mmCIF file of C-alpha atoms in Angstrom:
data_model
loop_
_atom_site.group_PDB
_atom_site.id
_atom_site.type_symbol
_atom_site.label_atom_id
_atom_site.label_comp_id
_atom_site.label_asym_id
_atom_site.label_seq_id
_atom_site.Cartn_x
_atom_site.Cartn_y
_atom_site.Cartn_z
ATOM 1 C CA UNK A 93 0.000 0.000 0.000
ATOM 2 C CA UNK A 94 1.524 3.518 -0.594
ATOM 3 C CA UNK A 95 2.793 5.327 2.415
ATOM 4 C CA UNK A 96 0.237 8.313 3.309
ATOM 5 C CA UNK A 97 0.985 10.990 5.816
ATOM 6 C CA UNK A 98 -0.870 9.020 8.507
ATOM 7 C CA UNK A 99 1.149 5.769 8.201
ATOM 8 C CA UNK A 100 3.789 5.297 10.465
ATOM 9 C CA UNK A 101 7.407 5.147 9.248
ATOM 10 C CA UNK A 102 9.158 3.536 12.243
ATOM 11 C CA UNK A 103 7.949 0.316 12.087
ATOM 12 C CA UNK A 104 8.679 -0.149 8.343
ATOM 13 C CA UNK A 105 12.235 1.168 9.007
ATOM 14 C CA UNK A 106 12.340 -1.403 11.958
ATOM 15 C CA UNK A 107 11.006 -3.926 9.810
ATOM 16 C CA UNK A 108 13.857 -3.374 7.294
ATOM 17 C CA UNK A 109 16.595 -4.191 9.383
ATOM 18 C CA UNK A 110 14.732 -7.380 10.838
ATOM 19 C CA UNK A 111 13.817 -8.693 7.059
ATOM 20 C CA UNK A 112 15.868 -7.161 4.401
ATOM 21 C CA UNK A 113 19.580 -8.954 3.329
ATOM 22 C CA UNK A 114 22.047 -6.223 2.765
ATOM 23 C CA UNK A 115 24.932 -7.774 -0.017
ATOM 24 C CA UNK A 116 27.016 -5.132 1.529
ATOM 25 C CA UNK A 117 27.825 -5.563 5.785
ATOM 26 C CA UNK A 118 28.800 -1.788 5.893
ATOM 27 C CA UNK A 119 25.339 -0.789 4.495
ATOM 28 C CA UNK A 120 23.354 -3.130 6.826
ATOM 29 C CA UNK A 121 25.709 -1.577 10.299
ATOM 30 C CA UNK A 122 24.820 1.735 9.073
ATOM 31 C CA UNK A 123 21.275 1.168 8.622
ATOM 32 C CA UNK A 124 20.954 -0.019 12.547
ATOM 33 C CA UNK A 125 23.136 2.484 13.561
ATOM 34 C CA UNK A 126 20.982 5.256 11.680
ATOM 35 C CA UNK A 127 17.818 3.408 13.832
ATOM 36 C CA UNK A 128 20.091 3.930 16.760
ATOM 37 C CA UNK A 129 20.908 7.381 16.541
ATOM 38 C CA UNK A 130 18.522 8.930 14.079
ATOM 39 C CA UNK A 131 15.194 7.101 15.235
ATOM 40 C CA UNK A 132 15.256 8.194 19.200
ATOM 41 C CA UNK A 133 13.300 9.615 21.818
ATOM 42 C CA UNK A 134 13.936 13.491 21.731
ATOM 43 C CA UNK A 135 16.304 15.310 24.482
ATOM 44 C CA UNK A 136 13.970 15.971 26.926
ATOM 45 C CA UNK A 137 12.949 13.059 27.380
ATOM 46 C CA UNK A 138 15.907 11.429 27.562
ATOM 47 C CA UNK A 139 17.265 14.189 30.259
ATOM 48 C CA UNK A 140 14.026 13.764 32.254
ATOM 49 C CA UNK A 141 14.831 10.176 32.359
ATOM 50 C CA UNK A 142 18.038 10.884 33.598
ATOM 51 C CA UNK A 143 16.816 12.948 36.292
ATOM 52 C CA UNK A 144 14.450 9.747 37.677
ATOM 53 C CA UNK A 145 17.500 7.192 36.961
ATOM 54 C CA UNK A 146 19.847 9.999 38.803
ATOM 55 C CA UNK A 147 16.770 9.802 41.758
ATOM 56 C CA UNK A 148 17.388 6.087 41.854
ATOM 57 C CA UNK A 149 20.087 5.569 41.984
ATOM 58 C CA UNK A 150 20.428 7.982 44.965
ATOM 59 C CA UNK A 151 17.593 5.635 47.047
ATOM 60 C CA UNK A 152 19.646 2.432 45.856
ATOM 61 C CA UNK A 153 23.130 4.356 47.439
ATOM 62 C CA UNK A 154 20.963 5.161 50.552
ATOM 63 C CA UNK A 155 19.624 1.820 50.960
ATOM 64 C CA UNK A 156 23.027 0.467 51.477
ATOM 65 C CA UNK A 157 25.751 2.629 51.341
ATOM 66 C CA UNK A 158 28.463 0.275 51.795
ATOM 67 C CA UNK A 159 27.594 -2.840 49.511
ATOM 68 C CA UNK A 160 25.922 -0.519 46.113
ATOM 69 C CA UNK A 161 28.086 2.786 46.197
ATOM 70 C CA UNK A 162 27.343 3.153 42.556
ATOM 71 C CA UNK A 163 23.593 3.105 42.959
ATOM 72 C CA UNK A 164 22.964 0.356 40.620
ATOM 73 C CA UNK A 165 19.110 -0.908 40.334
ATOM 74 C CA UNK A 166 16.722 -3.375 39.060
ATOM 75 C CA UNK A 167 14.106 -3.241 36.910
ATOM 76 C CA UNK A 168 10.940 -4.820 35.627
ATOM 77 C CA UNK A 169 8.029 -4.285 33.013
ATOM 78 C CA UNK A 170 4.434 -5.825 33.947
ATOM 79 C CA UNK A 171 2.002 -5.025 31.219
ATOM 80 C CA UNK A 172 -1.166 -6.276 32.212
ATOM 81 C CA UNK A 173 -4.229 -4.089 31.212
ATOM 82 C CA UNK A 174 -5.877 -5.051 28.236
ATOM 83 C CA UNK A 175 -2.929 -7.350 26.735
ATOM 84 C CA UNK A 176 -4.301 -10.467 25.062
ATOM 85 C CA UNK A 177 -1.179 -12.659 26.292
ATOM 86 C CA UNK A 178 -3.036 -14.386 28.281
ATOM 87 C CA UNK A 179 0.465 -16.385 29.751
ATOM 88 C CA UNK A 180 1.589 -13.814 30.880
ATOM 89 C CA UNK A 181 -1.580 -12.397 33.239
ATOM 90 C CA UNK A 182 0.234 -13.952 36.380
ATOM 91 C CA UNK A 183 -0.404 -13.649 39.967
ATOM 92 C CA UNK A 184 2.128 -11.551 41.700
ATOM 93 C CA UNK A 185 3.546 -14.349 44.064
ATOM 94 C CA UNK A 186 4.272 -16.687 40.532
ATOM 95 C CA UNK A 187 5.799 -13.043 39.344
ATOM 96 C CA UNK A 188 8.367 -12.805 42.491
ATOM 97 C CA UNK A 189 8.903 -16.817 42.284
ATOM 98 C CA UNK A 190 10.229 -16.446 38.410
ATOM 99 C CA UNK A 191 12.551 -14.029 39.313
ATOM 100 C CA UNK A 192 13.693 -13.906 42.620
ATOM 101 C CA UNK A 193 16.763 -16.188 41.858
ATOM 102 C CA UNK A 194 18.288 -13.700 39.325
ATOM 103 C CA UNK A 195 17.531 -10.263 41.351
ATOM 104 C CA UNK A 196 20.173 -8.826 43.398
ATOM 105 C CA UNK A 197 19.464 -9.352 46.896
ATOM 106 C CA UNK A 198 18.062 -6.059 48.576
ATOM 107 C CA UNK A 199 18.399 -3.720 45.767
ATOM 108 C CA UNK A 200 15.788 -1.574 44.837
ATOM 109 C CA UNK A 201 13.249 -2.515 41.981
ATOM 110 C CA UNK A 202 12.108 -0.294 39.129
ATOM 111 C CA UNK A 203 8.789 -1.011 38.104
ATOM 112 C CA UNK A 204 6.875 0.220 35.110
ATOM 113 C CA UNK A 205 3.266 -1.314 34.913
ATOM 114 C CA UNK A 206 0.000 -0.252 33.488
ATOM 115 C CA UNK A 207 -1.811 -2.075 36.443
ATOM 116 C CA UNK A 208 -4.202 0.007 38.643
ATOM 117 C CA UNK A 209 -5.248 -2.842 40.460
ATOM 118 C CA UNK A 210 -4.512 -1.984 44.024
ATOM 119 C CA UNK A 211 -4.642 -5.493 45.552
ATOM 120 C CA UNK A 212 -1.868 -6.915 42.565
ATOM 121 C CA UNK A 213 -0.111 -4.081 43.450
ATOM 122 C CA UNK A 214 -0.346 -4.187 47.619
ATOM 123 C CA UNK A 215 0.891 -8.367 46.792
ATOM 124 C CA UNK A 216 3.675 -7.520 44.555
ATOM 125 C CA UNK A 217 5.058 -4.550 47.042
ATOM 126 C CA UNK A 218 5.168 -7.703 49.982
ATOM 127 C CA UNK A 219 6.760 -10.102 47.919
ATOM 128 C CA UNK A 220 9.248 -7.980 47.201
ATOM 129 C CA UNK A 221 9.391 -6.635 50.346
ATOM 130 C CA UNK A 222 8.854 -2.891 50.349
ATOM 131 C CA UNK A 223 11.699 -3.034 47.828
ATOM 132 C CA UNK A 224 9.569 -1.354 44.772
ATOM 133 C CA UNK A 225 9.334 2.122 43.264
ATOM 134 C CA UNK A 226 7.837 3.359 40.116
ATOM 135 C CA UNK A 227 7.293 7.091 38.025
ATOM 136 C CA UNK A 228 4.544 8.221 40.545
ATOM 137 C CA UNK A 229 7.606 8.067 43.339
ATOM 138 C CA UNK A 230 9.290 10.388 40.834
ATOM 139 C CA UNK A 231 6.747 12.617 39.438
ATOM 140 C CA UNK A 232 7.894 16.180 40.571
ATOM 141 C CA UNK A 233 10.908 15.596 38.625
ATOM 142 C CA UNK A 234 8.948 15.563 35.313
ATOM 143 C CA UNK A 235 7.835 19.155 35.832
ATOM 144 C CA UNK A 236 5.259 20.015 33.346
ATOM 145 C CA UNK A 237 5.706 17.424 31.109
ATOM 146 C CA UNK A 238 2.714 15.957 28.922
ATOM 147 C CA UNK A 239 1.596 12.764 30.511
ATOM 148 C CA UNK A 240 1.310 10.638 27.153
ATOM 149 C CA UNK A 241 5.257 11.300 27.923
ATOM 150 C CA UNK A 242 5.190 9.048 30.675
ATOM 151 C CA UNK A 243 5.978 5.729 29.237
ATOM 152 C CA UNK A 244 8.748 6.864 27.303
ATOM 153 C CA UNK A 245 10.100 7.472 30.503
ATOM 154 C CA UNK A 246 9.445 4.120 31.965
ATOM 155 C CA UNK A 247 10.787 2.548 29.193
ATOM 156 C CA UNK A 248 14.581 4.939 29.114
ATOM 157 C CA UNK A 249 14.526 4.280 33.270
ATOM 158 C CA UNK A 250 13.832 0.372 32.975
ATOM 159 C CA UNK A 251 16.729 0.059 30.246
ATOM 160 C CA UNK A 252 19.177 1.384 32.952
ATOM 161 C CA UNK A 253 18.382 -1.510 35.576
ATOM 162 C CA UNK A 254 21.118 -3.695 36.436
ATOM 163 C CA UNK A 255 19.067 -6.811 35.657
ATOM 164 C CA UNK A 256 15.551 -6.759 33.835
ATOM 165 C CA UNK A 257 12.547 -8.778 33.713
ATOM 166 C CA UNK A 258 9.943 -7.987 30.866
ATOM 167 C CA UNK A 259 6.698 -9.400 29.810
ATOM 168 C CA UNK A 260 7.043 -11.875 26.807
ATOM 169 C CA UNK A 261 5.282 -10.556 23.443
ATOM 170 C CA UNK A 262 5.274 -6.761 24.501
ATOM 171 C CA UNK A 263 6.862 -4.548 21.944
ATOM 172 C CA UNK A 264 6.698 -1.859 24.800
ATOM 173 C CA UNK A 265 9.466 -4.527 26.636
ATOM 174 C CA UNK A 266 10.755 -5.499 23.213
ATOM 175 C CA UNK A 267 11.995 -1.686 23.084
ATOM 176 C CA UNK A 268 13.590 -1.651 26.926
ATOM 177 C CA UNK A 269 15.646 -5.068 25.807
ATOM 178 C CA UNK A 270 16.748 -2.980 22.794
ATOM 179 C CA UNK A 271 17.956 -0.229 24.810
ATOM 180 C CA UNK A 272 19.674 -2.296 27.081
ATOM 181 C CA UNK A 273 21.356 -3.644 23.869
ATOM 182 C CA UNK A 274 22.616 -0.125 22.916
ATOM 183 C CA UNK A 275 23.839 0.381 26.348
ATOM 184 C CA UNK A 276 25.535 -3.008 26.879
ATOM 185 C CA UNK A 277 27.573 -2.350 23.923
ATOM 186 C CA UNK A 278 28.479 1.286 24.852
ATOM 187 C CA UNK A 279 29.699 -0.085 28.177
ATOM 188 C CA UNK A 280 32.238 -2.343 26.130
ATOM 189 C CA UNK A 281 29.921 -5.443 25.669
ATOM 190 C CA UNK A 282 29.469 -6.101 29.272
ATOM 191 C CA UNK A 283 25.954 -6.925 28.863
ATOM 192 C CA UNK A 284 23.167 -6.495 30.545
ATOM 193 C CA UNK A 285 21.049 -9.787 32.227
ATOM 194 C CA UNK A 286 16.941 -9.528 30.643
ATOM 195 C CA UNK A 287 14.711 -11.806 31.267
ATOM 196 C CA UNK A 288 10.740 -12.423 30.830
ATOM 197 C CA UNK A 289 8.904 -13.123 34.234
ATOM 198 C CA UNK A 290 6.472 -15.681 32.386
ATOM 199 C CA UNK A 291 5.409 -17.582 30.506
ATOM 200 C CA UNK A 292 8.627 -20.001 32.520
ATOM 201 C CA UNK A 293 9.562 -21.613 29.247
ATOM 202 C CA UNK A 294 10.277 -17.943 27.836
ATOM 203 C CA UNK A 295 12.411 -16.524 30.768
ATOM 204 C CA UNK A 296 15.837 -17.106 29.313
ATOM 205 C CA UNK A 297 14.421 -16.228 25.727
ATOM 206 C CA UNK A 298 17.047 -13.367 25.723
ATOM 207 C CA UNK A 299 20.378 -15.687 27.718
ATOM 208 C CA UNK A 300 21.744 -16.512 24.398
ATOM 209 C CA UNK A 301 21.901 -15.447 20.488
ATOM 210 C CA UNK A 302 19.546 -16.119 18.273
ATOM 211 C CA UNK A 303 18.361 -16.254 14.688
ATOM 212 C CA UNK A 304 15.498 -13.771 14.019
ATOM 213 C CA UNK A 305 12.439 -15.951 13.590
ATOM 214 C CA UNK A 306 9.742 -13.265 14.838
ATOM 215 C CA UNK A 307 9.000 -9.844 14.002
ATOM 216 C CA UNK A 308 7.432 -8.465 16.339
ATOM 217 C CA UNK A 309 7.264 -10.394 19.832
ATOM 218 C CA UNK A 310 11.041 -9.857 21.162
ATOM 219 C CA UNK A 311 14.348 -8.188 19.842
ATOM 220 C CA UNK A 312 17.223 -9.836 18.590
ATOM 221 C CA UNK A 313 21.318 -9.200 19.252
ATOM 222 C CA UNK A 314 21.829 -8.484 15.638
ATOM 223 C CA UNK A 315 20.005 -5.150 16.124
ATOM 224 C CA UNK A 316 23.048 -3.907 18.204
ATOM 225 C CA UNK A 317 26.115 -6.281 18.888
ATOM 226 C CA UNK A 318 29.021 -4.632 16.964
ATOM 227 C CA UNK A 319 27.263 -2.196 14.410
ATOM 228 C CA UNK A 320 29.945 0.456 15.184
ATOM 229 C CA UNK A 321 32.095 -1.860 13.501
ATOM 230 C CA UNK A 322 33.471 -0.734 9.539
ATOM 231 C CA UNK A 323 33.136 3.265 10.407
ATOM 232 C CA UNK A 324 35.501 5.044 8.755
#
């Protein structure tokens, strides 16, 4: 169908790099580095985001002074609202039993969720002990900022956590593990650990490398290992 000036040109772009061969290497690293640097959230957001992962990072420090001086953090994404993955709709105690073993022990917990369900919420805050925080914790550091904004800062603060557990299927996690990607890679390939919470045959989806057999449900390594590689 020919592009209008109400389709979307992201996705297509995305899908290009996910689907198209390149006979040339250099031209395929350049096109996912263009996505990298070209196809981003503006400025602001980015330095709002900041601000909150700054915020943090100073309650991780606090927390425990002597055994997290950098103020490193975890982080998770539980979309649950009206998303029709129906394995992932888990109760919060089979959310905190998926992950506890790859957490860092007392370390404060990111959370970005569109849940409003006070109960999940109440259950996930015990199991994890008080250890939780999310945007609303943060909100005078947003100043007047447009709410639709909001998850784009969930996403940039989530991509920052130490270790990360997503929600299999969700592009809006998809995007966080893709961050994460671009980060691990500026920090000299150290990596960065993501996992999904459920469906359990799922969680270590993202552990190893992989050939890109979906388009849409998760990201794949190939969209940022080594892509600064051939620059002249």
């Amino acid at each position: 169908a020919p592009r209008t000036e109400d389709t979307p040109c992201l996705s297509s772009i995305v899908i290009a790099n996910r689907r198209i061969l390149f006979l040339c290497i250099l031209t395929d690293l350049w096109s996912k580095r263009f996505v990298r640097d070209q196809l981003r959230y503006r400025d602001e957001l980015q330095c709002a985001a900041a601000r909150v992962i700054g915020a943090v990072r100073k309650m991780a420090i606090d927390e425990n002074p002597g055994r997290n001086p950098y103020g490193t953090f975890d982080s998770f994404h539980v979309r649950r609202g009206d998303f029709a993955v129906r394995s992932t709709r888990v109760s919060a105690r089979t959310l905190y039993e998926n992950s506890k073993d790859e957490l860092t022990k007392d370390q404060i917990i990111y959370v970005a969720t569109d849940e409003r369900n006070e109960v999940f919420l109440s259950e996930m805050k015990a199991h994890f002990e008080n250890r939780l925080v999310f945007l609303e914790d943060f909100i005078d550091l947003l100043g007047d900022m447009n709410t639709n904004f909001y998850n784009v800062i969930d996403q940039l603060v989530c991509s920052a956590g130490n270790v990360f557990f997503g929600t299999w299927a969700s592009t809006f996690t998809a995007y966080i593990i893709r961050l994460r990607g671009y980060r691990s890679e500026n920090d000299q390939g150290k990596g960065l650990a993501s996992y999904f919470f459920a469906p359990i045959e799922k969680k270590y989806e993202m552990q190893g490398y992989s050939y890109i057999n979906s388009y849409w449900m998760r990201e794949f390594p190939a969209a940022w290992q080594n892509i600064d590689a051939g620059q002249v």
